[in-house]
């Protein structure tokens, strides 16, 4: 399950969220009226500000737009529908869309259902070296037709946990700029990955500073723990206000036939939190709590494996980031883990770090050790 | 240069334009009759007591925020189906239905439209009544279907053009899709009588049409949830396997919480399971899974006997206020000395009323009286109060005498 768990293995409602919900519940001046089609204004502006940074040149130059969406998925879908209708001509369903191998499995369906006919993959995970296949990625970008759309994970790549370094991002941006490739960022883990909002948004902000027009689909499911309230935001960065305004007016049409206007509850919680310095600080703290726990589990797992002398190298466990880790276990080893040790991971060897606790670390480490030594 | 240089500015929303102009107006007598949300007799939004109670119950429990299943909150979808069909429906005994939670009425309509586009191979044509809710057309179009129309509203009588409708419907190519408003037709307020529904059902069955019911006002139209669902239930009893979208925006006042549902009546439970799996495959790449808050409020209300009773009283209260405003408007028009026949105002039902006013008359109402409505003469009765109904009648009389 792709949700955070405490060290007791339980779901965690962020304390700041509980607090804000009580505030909302006791505020009798609030009602349930429709939000505007594009969403709650205070949510939209602040959500985009979180992604782009307080000092973003794009915000200063008034060339950003925001569409409140049903989670990150909803933001991706609205962006995809818009691109299919208006990018690279009118209704050009032939524009290639590139998705990393591997990626979140729903990415493909989002773009297919939005009408794109040519979904391709780009190299990403190097299984042999258990890291980023940068050369393969850059080669794919060099060979991609001009104007192709690339889905980029802003941070905490799902499912590999492997992100480009800043230097590697610079190389990626350079190729994309030269070849007129469109960056569509998926940012589902800002803050949740490293504990720092700025660090986790570095790539997006770099691309903005390089003058790209881009989309960024944001999810507040993980970093606010608001999974079932479906809080997301599509941030649009354009060349100027006029272009952005026209883009938003067309996105409005798309929203109107998809869900008319977005749900109110989650957006209110996020907006209230982001606009209050005190609540913002509390939220930041809660986010850091989650990120730190995951980081701790990573370092503890790695050190146990290294102490056990488990064959292979295990630095990728701590070099990877976010909720998921590609352990490097092969399908047979995974089967062993599931059948013999009752530890559930994906056939890809993907493990959810949130499932680790101080109580089960030893068991998991020993099990991985067994799987690697017994099964080849 | 920009990727978006060629992107056109989207046309302004006509109804939004009405509200914008209303906001700019400084007259103390101004009235916004474009509003599509219920207002109380003071012109204020109304949060139902049963909703507040349900919210208090939710706040007191320590519930987590885990993802809902793709198909939504089970307690909600089950209760929603029972509300529409009546709990004694044979459909429940056999289990030959599937209900998924949708993003209020629009989201539910869209899921259904996408589902039909993908799996209803007999036809690409959706027949809408003339006129229909403005958003129906773009929803079905964006889903990849084509729009056709059948006669419905008779502007001469401001009521149902039944013979025109029957004539058109009897000629619809077999196995096409026909959309029907279950109650409180939007925008006209004109509903068929039960005898007329029976004939419509017979014709629709004869033509083997796929019936898509849009029920956005159950309880809100007549004040009686069973009466408002009569057509839906009758069609099913006649062996017509309908698809249905429901909204809780108006009848529970849950507008911004986006609570709704989409239902498919199937041949049997096994078919329902297959349909459900395909609905989920459609939903996942749209928004993964639906929002909890509104569905949970609705579920608590529907499933808690005391709250359900209270809800039925409150929804009847809203319906009664609307009906009373219709009655008062007509009687005030008579008092003003109008010689026109305004019976359609009380014959029509639900939030909206097609007054029969012409564009020039609407223009005058806006300019001279600061009374705002859409050019088609549609008014939202929700914007009428005991405090302003006299003024409204006076103004209408002035522009029509």
XYZ file of C-alpha atoms in Angstrom:
777
model
C 0.000 0.000 0.000
C 1.354 3.380 -0.993
C 0.610 5.227 2.201
C 2.755 6.283 5.140
C 2.789 4.126 8.246
C 4.052 4.950 11.733
C 6.608 2.880 13.565
C 3.630 0.953 14.939
C 2.578 0.167 11.394
C -0.467 2.426 11.609
C -1.862 5.110 9.326
C -1.017 8.600 10.608
C -3.298 11.597 10.488
C -0.961 14.573 10.777
C -1.491 16.478 14.026
C -1.718 19.743 12.100
C -4.447 18.232 9.926
C -6.444 17.173 12.986
C -6.081 20.657 14.366
C -7.209 22.357 11.176
C -10.120 19.962 10.763
C -11.366 20.893 14.210
C -11.088 24.561 13.280
C -13.103 23.931 10.130
C -15.671 21.799 11.968
C -16.293 24.494 14.572
C -16.461 27.369 12.099
C -20.161 27.912 11.584
C -19.563 30.580 8.992
C -18.385 27.924 6.559
C -20.838 26.256 4.218
C -20.720 23.675 1.453
C -21.180 25.946 -1.552
C -19.552 25.110 -4.857
C -15.924 26.056 -5.293
C -15.060 27.867 -8.515
C -14.330 25.507 -11.407
C -10.565 25.909 -11.016
C -10.790 25.464 -7.261
C -10.274 27.329 -4.002
C -8.206 30.441 -4.831
C -6.165 30.377 -1.594
C -5.372 26.738 -2.154
C -4.350 27.173 -5.772
C -2.011 30.101 -5.228
C -0.331 28.590 -2.177
C -0.032 25.105 -3.621
C 1.801 26.500 -6.639
C 3.925 28.690 -4.400
C 5.020 25.586 -2.485
C 6.154 23.934 -5.709
C 7.809 26.930 -7.314
C 9.240 28.659 -4.259
C 8.377 31.995 -2.600
C 10.921 33.814 -4.738
C 10.004 32.182 -8.007
C 10.598 34.453 -10.971
C 7.581 32.906 -12.672
C 5.314 33.942 -9.801
C 6.824 37.432 -9.698
C 6.265 37.768 -13.418
C 2.686 36.609 -13.027
C 3.046 33.819 -15.529
C 1.822 30.868 -13.529
C -1.592 29.249 -13.279
C -3.087 26.614 -11.035
C -5.910 24.119 -11.332
C -7.100 22.437 -8.137
C -7.497 18.773 -8.998
C -8.610 15.441 -7.585
C -5.233 14.326 -6.251
C -2.101 14.044 -8.316
C -3.912 11.711 -10.693
C -6.554 14.323 -11.428
C -3.883 16.945 -12.062
C -2.083 14.613 -14.463
C -5.324 13.882 -16.270
C -6.351 17.524 -16.708
C -2.850 18.316 -17.947
C -2.892 15.343 -20.317
C -6.326 16.249 -21.687
C -5.172 19.818 -22.263
C -1.974 18.728 -24.002
C -3.853 16.377 -26.278
C -6.185 19.176 -27.348
C -3.793 22.124 -27.516
C -0.151 21.061 -27.604
C 1.850 20.706 -30.772
C -1.091 21.657 -32.966
C -4.764 21.104 -32.357
C -5.885 17.687 -31.146
C -2.556 16.151 -32.114
C -2.996 12.675 -30.650
C 0.206 11.570 -32.377
C 2.538 13.599 -30.186
C 4.786 11.025 -28.496
C 4.509 10.803 -24.726
C 7.542 9.366 -22.942
C 7.214 7.585 -19.626
C 10.174 6.206 -17.671
C 10.881 2.491 -17.434
C 9.695 1.694 -14.875
C 7.168 4.247 -13.710
C 3.977 4.447 -11.690
C 1.739 2.064 -13.597
C -1.147 4.528 -13.837
C 0.865 7.050 -15.883
C 0.340 5.027 -19.005
C -3.437 4.797 -18.549
C -3.786 8.508 -17.850
C -2.246 9.466 -21.173
C -3.926 6.691 -23.140
C -7.342 7.652 -21.804
C -6.585 11.303 -22.543
C -6.341 10.242 -26.181
C -2.624 9.993 -26.908
C -1.840 7.252 -29.412
C 1.924 7.054 -29.161
C 3.103 6.294 -25.642
C 6.781 5.417 -25.442
C 9.263 4.595 -22.733
C 12.562 6.162 -21.826
C 15.436 4.381 -20.138
C 15.652 5.041 -16.442
C 16.588 2.201 -14.143
C 19.861 0.406 -14.612
C 19.323 -2.960 -12.924
C 22.963 -3.978 -13.233
C 24.356 -0.993 -11.406
C 21.171 -0.399 -9.369
C 21.034 3.232 -10.264
C 20.016 5.758 -12.879
C 20.732 4.871 -16.494
C 21.565 8.462 -17.326
C 23.159 7.728 -20.662
C 20.172 5.676 -21.772
C 17.850 8.451 -20.653
C 19.779 11.162 -22.478
C 20.035 9.018 -25.601
C 16.281 8.552 -25.631
C 15.826 12.294 -25.345
C 18.251 12.928 -28.200
C 16.362 10.485 -30.384
C 12.871 11.585 -29.380
C 10.958 13.540 -31.998
C 10.940 17.269 -31.301
C 8.041 18.426 -29.159
C 7.663 15.040 -27.478
C 6.215 15.141 -23.972
C 8.336 13.704 -21.154
C 6.826 12.696 -17.805
C 9.454 13.496 -15.188
C 9.269 12.522 -11.529
C 10.103 15.674 -9.581
C 11.585 13.653 -6.716
C 11.355 10.220 -5.097
C 10.900 8.395 -8.379
C 8.146 5.825 -8.124
C 8.947 2.913 -8.016
C 12.758 3.010 -8.020
C 13.405 5.744 -5.459
C 16.270 6.792 -7.715
C 16.470 10.471 -8.637
C 18.896 12.311 -10.909
C 21.435 14.444 -9.046
C 21.274 18.210 -9.607
C 24.098 17.869 -12.093
C 22.265 15.149 -13.952
C 19.095 17.240 -13.986
C 21.100 20.024 -15.607
C 22.161 17.671 -18.363
C 18.573 16.500 -18.825
C 17.307 20.084 -19.011
C 19.954 21.009 -21.569
C 18.910 18.238 -23.929
C 15.225 18.972 -23.453
C 15.723 22.622 -24.214
C 17.744 21.945 -27.323
C 15.271 19.391 -28.633
C 12.085 21.281 -27.719
C 10.806 18.561 -25.428
C 7.918 19.349 -23.064
C 8.509 18.732 -19.331
C 5.492 17.401 -17.430
C 6.555 16.950 -13.818
C 4.790 14.583 -11.454
C 5.419 15.837 -7.913
C 3.757 13.478 -5.445
C 6.325 13.559 -2.639
C 7.456 17.144 -2.082
C 8.743 17.344 1.465
C 7.995 13.699 2.071
C 11.149 12.628 0.235
C 13.986 14.536 1.927
C 12.122 16.443 4.635
C 12.881 19.680 2.781
C 10.294 21.272 0.480
C 12.980 23.245 -1.338
C 15.277 20.317 -1.891
C 12.466 18.141 -3.230
C 11.394 20.892 -5.630
C 14.891 21.648 -6.913
C 14.398 20.049 -10.322
C 11.091 21.783 -11.037
C 12.499 25.138 -9.990
C 15.646 24.623 -12.039
C 13.608 24.006 -15.158
C 11.593 27.144 -14.457
C 14.791 29.155 -14.042
C 15.955 27.786 -17.382
C 12.940 29.366 -19.015
C 10.897 26.250 -19.719
C 7.153 26.299 -20.062
C 6.042 23.287 -18.076
C 3.307 21.517 -16.145
C 3.703 20.175 -12.633
C 1.070 17.806 -11.226
C 1.170 18.055 -7.455
C -0.286 15.670 -4.916
C -0.922 16.492 -1.275
C -1.894 12.917 -0.491
C 1.418 11.939 1.059
C 2.897 15.166 2.383
C -0.363 16.122 4.068
C -1.556 12.564 4.610
C -4.824 13.608 2.972
C -5.094 10.569 0.733
C -8.861 10.184 0.632
C -9.715 13.855 0.301
C -8.122 13.982 -3.167
C -6.103 17.140 -2.903
C -3.975 17.966 -5.901
C -2.940 20.900 -8.018
C -1.804 21.329 -11.594
C 0.739 24.131 -11.772
C 1.175 25.716 -15.185
C 4.245 27.824 -15.952
C 4.067 29.820 -19.164
C 5.953 32.496 -21.060
C 3.652 35.291 -19.913
C 0.364 36.047 -18.201
C -1.637 36.230 -21.406
C -0.677 32.749 -22.520
C -1.332 31.325 -19.078
C -4.733 32.993 -18.942
C -5.800 31.409 -22.201
C -4.486 28.045 -21.089
C -6.481 28.218 -17.864
C -9.631 29.225 -19.690
C -9.384 26.056 -21.754
C -8.507 23.934 -18.752
C -11.699 25.241 -17.201
C -13.662 23.727 -20.062
C -11.965 20.389 -19.484
C -12.618 20.483 -15.744
C -16.264 21.374 -16.315
C -16.968 18.143 -18.184
C -14.862 15.965 -15.867
C -15.934 16.949 -12.359
C -17.403 20.503 -12.738
C -15.611 21.846 -9.658
C -13.308 20.167 -7.129
C -14.041 18.955 -3.577
C -13.790 21.510 -0.869
C -12.655 19.789 2.325
C -9.051 18.876 1.532
C -8.305 22.160 -0.194
C -9.546 24.092 2.832
C -7.255 22.108 5.118
C -4.194 22.707 2.944
C -5.004 26.376 2.335
C -5.520 27.078 6.046
C -2.228 25.369 6.852
C -0.164 27.074 4.171
C -1.479 30.559 4.928
C -0.776 30.486 8.665
C 2.900 30.810 9.644
C 2.303 28.803 12.798
C 0.347 26.029 11.133
C 2.845 25.974 8.281
C 5.665 25.430 10.775
C 3.709 22.627 12.431
C 3.070 21.045 9.076
C 6.724 21.285 8.111
C 7.541 19.523 11.330
C 5.012 16.757 10.681
C 6.398 16.262 7.171
C 9.912 16.039 8.534
C 8.726 13.424 11.031
C 7.551 11.217 8.190
C 10.575 11.817 6.008
C 12.985 11.225 8.899
C 11.362 7.954 9.840
C 11.718 6.662 6.306
C 15.313 7.878 6.123
C 16.033 6.133 9.404
C 14.553 2.877 8.178
C 16.711 3.115 5.082
C 19.904 3.615 7.016
C 19.010 0.920 9.545
C 18.188 -1.605 6.856
C 21.367 -0.888 4.966
C 23.577 -1.136 8.034
C 21.994 -4.462 9.028
C 22.538 -5.921 5.586
C 26.109 -4.762 5.580
C 26.661 -6.178 9.089
C 25.201 -9.483 8.003
C 27.586 -9.478 5.068
C 24.738 -9.951 2.674
C 26.260 -10.465 -0.771
C 26.121 -7.452 -3.063
C 26.224 -3.744 -2.363
C 23.493 -2.046 -0.350
C 24.338 1.622 -0.599
C 21.455 2.046 -3.022
C 19.077 1.612 -0.089
C 20.219 4.922 1.401
C 20.967 6.607 -1.896
C 17.426 6.046 -3.027
C 14.769 8.326 -1.637
C 11.089 8.439 -0.825
C 8.556 5.794 -0.080
C 9.877 3.100 -2.359
C 13.091 1.256 -2.879
C 14.176 -1.042 -5.661
C 16.000 -3.587 -3.588
C 17.553 -5.383 -6.533
C 15.967 -8.705 -5.520
C 15.071 -10.804 -8.526
C 11.597 -12.372 -8.997
C 12.704 -15.728 -7.514
C 14.121 -14.019 -4.478
C 10.937 -11.978 -4.165
C 8.896 -15.163 -4.303
C 10.998 -16.545 -1.481
C 10.388 -13.430 0.572
C 6.662 -13.717 0.064
C 6.187 -17.438 0.411
C 8.756 -18.329 3.027
C 9.095 -15.119 5.000
C 5.656 -13.548 4.503
C 7.196 -10.264 3.512
C 5.276 -8.700 0.689
C 7.059 -6.857 -2.028
C 6.423 -6.370 -5.713
C 7.863 -8.771 -8.291
C 10.098 -5.903 -9.358
C 11.798 -6.063 -5.988
C 10.130 -2.834 -4.955
C 9.708 -2.461 -1.234
C 7.617 0.128 0.582
C 9.934 1.617 3.168
C 6.921 2.731 5.188
C 6.253 -0.904 5.947
C 9.498 -1.125 7.916
C 9.433 -0.576 11.666
C 11.998 -0.833 14.446
C 10.275 -4.082 15.383
C 10.575 -5.769 12.005
C 13.901 -4.407 10.719
C 15.911 -7.378 11.970
C 13.491 -9.852 10.495
C 13.386 -8.093 7.148
C 17.152 -7.779 6.962
C 17.665 -11.444 7.840
C 15.044 -12.455 5.302
C 16.696 -10.459 2.542
C 19.981 -12.030 3.535
C 18.459 -15.494 3.281
C 16.805 -14.771 -0.033
C 20.000 -13.445 -1.574
C 22.212 -16.249 -0.260
C 19.789 -19.141 -0.872
C 18.241 -18.129 -4.170
C 20.170 -17.078 -7.267
C 7.633 32.290 -28.093
C 5.115 30.136 -26.254
C 3.708 26.677 -26.854
C 0.340 28.270 -26.230
C 0.247 31.148 -28.706
C -2.503 29.474 -30.702
C -4.650 28.549 -27.691
C -7.909 30.446 -27.933
C -9.545 32.115 -25.001
C -12.387 29.868 -23.920
C -15.848 31.392 -24.369
C -17.176 32.905 -21.153
C -19.665 30.828 -19.192
C -23.091 32.381 -19.760
C -24.352 31.685 -16.256
C -21.155 32.962 -14.681
C -21.635 36.142 -16.659
C -24.989 36.641 -14.984
C -23.459 36.335 -11.520
C -20.589 38.647 -12.416
C -22.965 41.321 -13.621
C -25.108 40.845 -10.509
C -22.089 41.360 -8.258
C -21.231 44.636 -9.983
C -24.761 45.974 -9.584
C -25.153 48.427 -6.709
C -28.958 48.467 -6.542
C -30.367 47.515 -3.149
C -33.208 45.679 -4.840
C -31.037 43.468 -7.019
C -31.917 39.787 -7.364
C -29.720 36.955 -8.612
C -32.017 34.466 -10.295
C -29.157 32.674 -12.055
C -27.933 30.942 -8.936
C -28.014 27.147 -9.163
C -27.865 26.553 -5.443
C -30.638 26.590 -2.849
C -31.104 29.710 -0.747
C -33.228 30.075 2.365
C -35.917 32.678 2.795
C -33.225 35.200 3.725
C -31.372 34.502 0.505
C -28.585 32.699 2.346
C -26.940 29.346 1.671
C -28.499 26.646 3.836
C -26.444 23.999 5.582
C -28.836 21.225 6.582
C -29.023 20.346 10.286
C -28.660 16.675 9.502
C -25.454 17.531 7.661
C -24.096 19.443 10.654
C -24.953 16.514 12.894
C -23.279 14.048 10.586
C -20.211 16.277 10.502
C -20.124 16.435 14.296
C -20.234 12.647 14.401
C -17.353 12.479 11.945
C -15.301 15.038 13.884
C -15.733 13.101 17.128
C -14.427 9.858 15.673
C -10.756 9.385 15.012
C -10.935 8.281 11.440
C -7.919 7.839 9.239
C -7.482 9.339 5.798
C -6.659 6.192 3.890
C -7.582 5.956 0.225
C -11.117 4.858 -0.556
C -11.495 1.963 -2.966
C -11.724 3.073 -6.598
C -15.488 2.482 -6.566
C -15.906 4.602 -3.460
C -17.321 4.243 0.031
C -19.351 1.029 0.103
C -21.808 2.211 2.762
C -22.507 5.223 0.617
C -22.935 3.484 -2.721
C -25.228 0.850 -1.243
C -27.406 3.464 0.483
C -27.436 5.595 -2.650
C -28.691 2.678 -4.721
C -31.408 1.947 -2.189
C -32.468 5.570 -2.155
C -32.899 5.564 -5.913
C -34.502 2.169 -6.332
C -36.358 1.763 -3.052
C -34.990 -0.823 -0.650
C -37.520 -3.437 -1.737
C -36.421 -3.406 -5.344
C -35.976 -6.836 -6.849
C -32.657 -5.566 -8.135
C -31.174 -5.904 -4.643
C -32.343 -9.446 -4.193
C -30.595 -10.575 -7.324
C -27.654 -8.205 -6.950
C -27.908 -7.316 -10.619
C -26.568 -3.792 -10.279
C -23.381 -1.905 -9.640
C -23.093 1.546 -8.098
C -19.856 3.483 -7.999
C -19.245 6.732 -6.194
C -18.817 9.653 -8.576
C -17.810 13.301 -8.332
C -21.351 14.603 -7.761
C -23.677 14.646 -10.761
C -21.135 15.784 -13.348
C -18.532 13.197 -12.435
C -21.121 10.442 -12.350
C -22.495 11.484 -15.746
C -18.981 11.532 -17.161
C -18.096 8.058 -15.857
C -21.273 6.780 -17.458
C -20.570 8.598 -20.707
C -17.041 7.188 -20.859
C -18.366 3.729 -20.056
C -20.928 3.902 -22.850
C -18.352 5.199 -25.313
C -16.149 2.227 -24.550
C -18.687 -0.547 -24.185
C -21.946 0.459 -25.861
C -21.054 -0.363 -29.393
C -24.548 -0.235 -30.856
C -24.569 3.534 -31.203
C -22.542 6.730 -30.754
C -25.669 8.849 -30.441
C -27.029 10.312 -27.237
C -30.482 11.883 -27.495
C -31.041 14.811 -25.167
C -34.323 16.610 -24.518
C -34.601 20.032 -26.102
C -33.496 21.931 -24.051
C -31.308 20.167 -21.528
C -28.757 21.140 -18.900
C -26.037 23.074 -20.707
C -23.257 20.827 -19.497
C -24.797 17.580 -20.829
C -23.657 18.283 -24.371
C -19.963 18.928 -23.672
C -19.818 16.017 -21.205
C -20.992 13.494 -23.778
C -18.982 15.121 -26.526
C -15.758 15.039 -24.530
C -16.485 11.383 -23.790
C -16.475 10.788 -27.544
C -20.186 10.476 -28.245
C -22.459 12.431 -30.574
C -25.416 14.509 -29.558
C -28.922 14.420 -30.977
C -32.157 15.843 -29.618
C -35.809 15.052 -29.139
C -38.523 17.636 -28.756
C -39.413 18.304 -25.151
C -40.318 21.848 -24.186
C -43.148 23.682 -25.882
C -42.430 27.426 -25.693
C -46.009 28.230 -26.692
C -47.482 26.602 -23.618
C -44.381 26.654 -21.388
C -45.031 22.983 -20.745
C -44.262 19.545 -22.143
C -44.552 19.007 -25.878
C -45.633 15.444 -25.249
C -46.795 14.591 -28.732
C -43.621 16.106 -30.180
C -41.492 14.100 -27.751
C -43.339 10.870 -28.466
C -43.123 11.506 -32.187
C -39.374 12.103 -32.077
C -38.605 9.296 -29.637
C -40.577 6.762 -31.654
C -38.273 7.547 -34.569
C -34.957 7.312 -32.709
C -32.851 4.579 -34.320
C -32.952 1.398 -32.270
C -30.270 0.893 -29.665
C -29.437 4.557 -29.416
C -28.869 6.179 -26.044
C -31.596 8.426 -24.652
C -31.090 10.719 -21.686
C -34.047 11.470 -19.447
C -34.248 13.820 -16.473
C -35.738 11.750 -13.654
C -37.454 14.744 -12.049
C -37.253 18.545 -11.952
C -36.090 18.925 -15.530
C -33.241 21.384 -15.815
C -33.690 24.084 -17.140
C -37.439 24.064 -17.776
C -38.931 22.570 -14.598
C -41.303 20.662 -16.860
C -41.739 16.996 -15.924
C -43.954 14.372 -17.562
C -46.956 13.180 -15.570
C -46.961 9.560 -14.503
C -49.277 8.579 -17.363
C -46.910 10.228 -19.791
C -43.908 8.452 -18.254
C -45.719 5.157 -18.836
C -46.095 5.913 -22.517
C -42.495 7.075 -22.755
C -41.335 3.831 -21.166
C -43.344 1.755 -23.596
C -41.955 3.617 -26.591
C -38.397 3.525 -25.326
C -38.732 -0.201 -24.733
C -40.157 -0.732 -28.202
C -37.238 1.139 -29.746
C -34.816 -0.839 -27.576
C -33.085 2.328 -26.409
C -30.397 2.504 -23.749
C -31.941 4.721 -21.081
C -29.670 7.080 -19.163
C -31.459 8.758 -16.260
C -29.993 11.894 -14.707
C -31.422 12.285 -11.199
C -29.987 15.398 -9.585
C -33.018 16.419 -7.520
C -34.455 13.369 -5.752
C -36.476 14.714 -2.840
C -35.749 18.271 -3.828
C -38.411 18.344 -6.562
C -41.690 17.330 -4.892
C -40.412 16.962 -1.335
C -41.010 13.203 -1.525
C -38.038 10.981 -2.384
C -40.229 8.134 -3.580
C -42.363 10.306 -5.778
C -39.319 11.910 -7.376
C -37.816 8.487 -8.130
C -41.072 7.112 -9.532
C -40.022 7.233 -13.187
C -36.672 5.558 -12.506
C -38.339 2.765 -10.575
C -41.136 2.340 -13.103
C -38.724 1.937 -15.995
C -36.789 -0.743 -14.118
C -40.019 -2.546 -13.263
C -40.851 -2.550 -16.962
C -37.677 -4.509 -17.551
C -35.636 -1.600 -18.854
C -32.047 -1.910 -17.605
C -31.234 1.719 -17.101
C -28.055 3.520 -16.203
C -28.410 6.293 -13.651
C -26.429 9.183 -12.270
C -27.274 10.722 -8.912
C -26.231 13.924 -7.184
C -26.402 14.945 -3.523
C -25.462 18.547 -4.263
C -28.976 19.938 -3.975
C -30.969 17.458 -1.922
C -28.364 17.375 0.850
C -26.825 20.767 0.151
C -23.447 19.090 -0.302
C -22.506 21.064 -3.411
C -18.790 21.542 -2.911
C -18.253 18.138 -1.345
C -19.013 16.459 -4.673
C -21.103 13.499 -3.560
C -22.708 11.490 -6.322
C -23.087 8.027 -7.786
C -23.338 6.185 -11.083
C -25.361 2.991 -11.343
C -25.773 0.321 -14.011
C -28.693 -2.094 -13.851
C -27.463 -5.389 -15.289
C -28.880 -8.731 -16.371
C -27.440 -10.523 -13.366
C -24.920 -10.253 -10.557
C -22.160 -11.794 -12.620
C -22.550 -9.202 -15.351
C -22.600 -6.512 -12.662
C -19.205 -7.703 -11.432
C -17.739 -7.443 -14.916
C -19.247 -3.985 -15.412
C -17.854 -2.879 -12.075
C -14.355 -3.985 -13.008
C -14.526 -1.907 -16.189
C -15.862 1.144 -14.374
C -12.873 0.969 -12.067
C -10.541 0.783 -15.039
C -12.130 4.009 -16.308
C -12.010 5.804 -12.970
C -8.422 5.043 -12.002
C -6.802 7.152 -14.771
C -9.203 10.044 -14.073
C -8.617 10.617 -10.388
C -7.682 7.221 -8.882
C -10.372 7.123 -6.201
C -13.091 9.518 -5.029
C -13.104 12.072 -2.177
C -14.395 10.844 1.125
C -15.922 13.775 2.940
C -19.202 14.296 1.079
C -19.863 10.601 0.614
C -19.293 9.947 4.289
C -21.693 12.706 5.318
C -24.332 11.388 2.918
C -23.752 7.828 4.056
C -24.155 8.693 7.732
C -27.373 10.552 6.988
C -28.858 7.783 4.855
C -27.811 5.001 7.203
C -28.662 6.583 10.578
C -32.449 6.323 11.106
C -32.828 9.546 13.121
C -30.717 11.545 10.725
C -32.461 10.071 7.717
C -35.826 11.120 9.161
C -34.484 14.572 9.821
C -33.103 14.782 6.298
C -36.454 13.867 4.775
C -38.077 16.687 6.727
C -35.400 19.163 5.697
C -35.434 18.269 2.028
C -39.201 18.577 2.054
C -38.729 21.957 3.703
C -36.555 23.124 0.829
C -38.960 21.774 -1.766
C -41.920 23.355 0.035
C -40.256 26.757 0.148
C -39.660 26.605 -3.592
C -43.242 25.518 -4.240
C -44.491 28.304 -2.001
C -42.426 30.868 -3.893
C -43.951 29.643 -7.158
C -47.438 30.042 -5.702
C -46.659 33.495 -4.320
C -45.146 34.651 -7.586
C -48.270 33.693 -9.489
C -50.619 35.264 -6.955
C -48.517 38.440 -6.893
C -48.637 38.618 -10.677
C -52.411 38.393 -10.491
C -52.436 41.137 -7.881
C -50.329 43.287 -10.170
C -53.133 42.911 -12.681
C -51.341 40.706 -15.174
C -53.710 39.185 -17.693
C -51.235 36.538 -18.854
C -51.573 32.884 -17.955
C -48.799 32.160 -15.442
C -49.963 28.663 -14.555
C -46.776 27.157 -15.889
C -44.913 28.713 -12.974
C -46.769 26.489 -10.510
C -47.034 23.554 -12.914
C -43.265 23.431 -13.260
C -41.212 21.814 -10.524
C -37.790 22.002 -8.951
C -35.228 24.738 -8.729
C -35.732 26.231 -12.165
C -38.587 27.892 -13.966
C -38.846 28.709 -17.645
C -40.848 31.895 -17.375
C -41.551 32.270 -21.081
C -39.980 35.731 -21.018
C -38.361 36.830 -24.253
C -34.756 38.063 -24.489
C -35.855 41.696 -24.792
C -37.963 41.341 -21.679
C -35.082 39.678 -19.826
C -32.853 42.564 -20.928
C -35.276 45.048 -19.411
C -35.519 43.108 -16.170
C -31.751 43.265 -15.875
C -31.319 46.897 -16.903
C -34.369 48.498 -15.316
C -34.964 46.326 -12.292
C -31.575 44.741 -11.510
C -33.136 41.295 -11.726
C -30.601 38.890 -13.204
C -31.396 35.723 -15.113
C -30.183 33.922 -18.202
C -31.342 35.132 -21.629
C -33.609 32.118 -22.102
C -35.898 33.438 -19.402
C -34.886 30.772 -16.929
C -35.065 31.785 -13.280
C -33.848 29.960 -10.246
C -36.691 29.881 -7.753
C -34.054 29.443 -5.057
C -33.202 33.111 -5.520
C -36.790 34.142 -4.732
C -37.758 34.956 -1.139
C -40.910 36.174 0.586
C -39.070 39.476 0.830
C -38.510 39.951 -2.890
C -41.260 37.959 -4.607
C -43.486 41.021 -4.712
C -40.781 43.065 -6.421
C -40.173 40.261 -8.893
C -43.865 40.038 -9.776
C -44.053 43.784 -10.189
C -41.046 43.825 -12.495
C -42.271 40.918 -14.618
C -45.636 42.580 -14.981
C -44.005 45.838 -16.070
C -42.102 44.154 -18.893
C -44.953 41.939 -20.056
C -48.077 44.102 -19.827
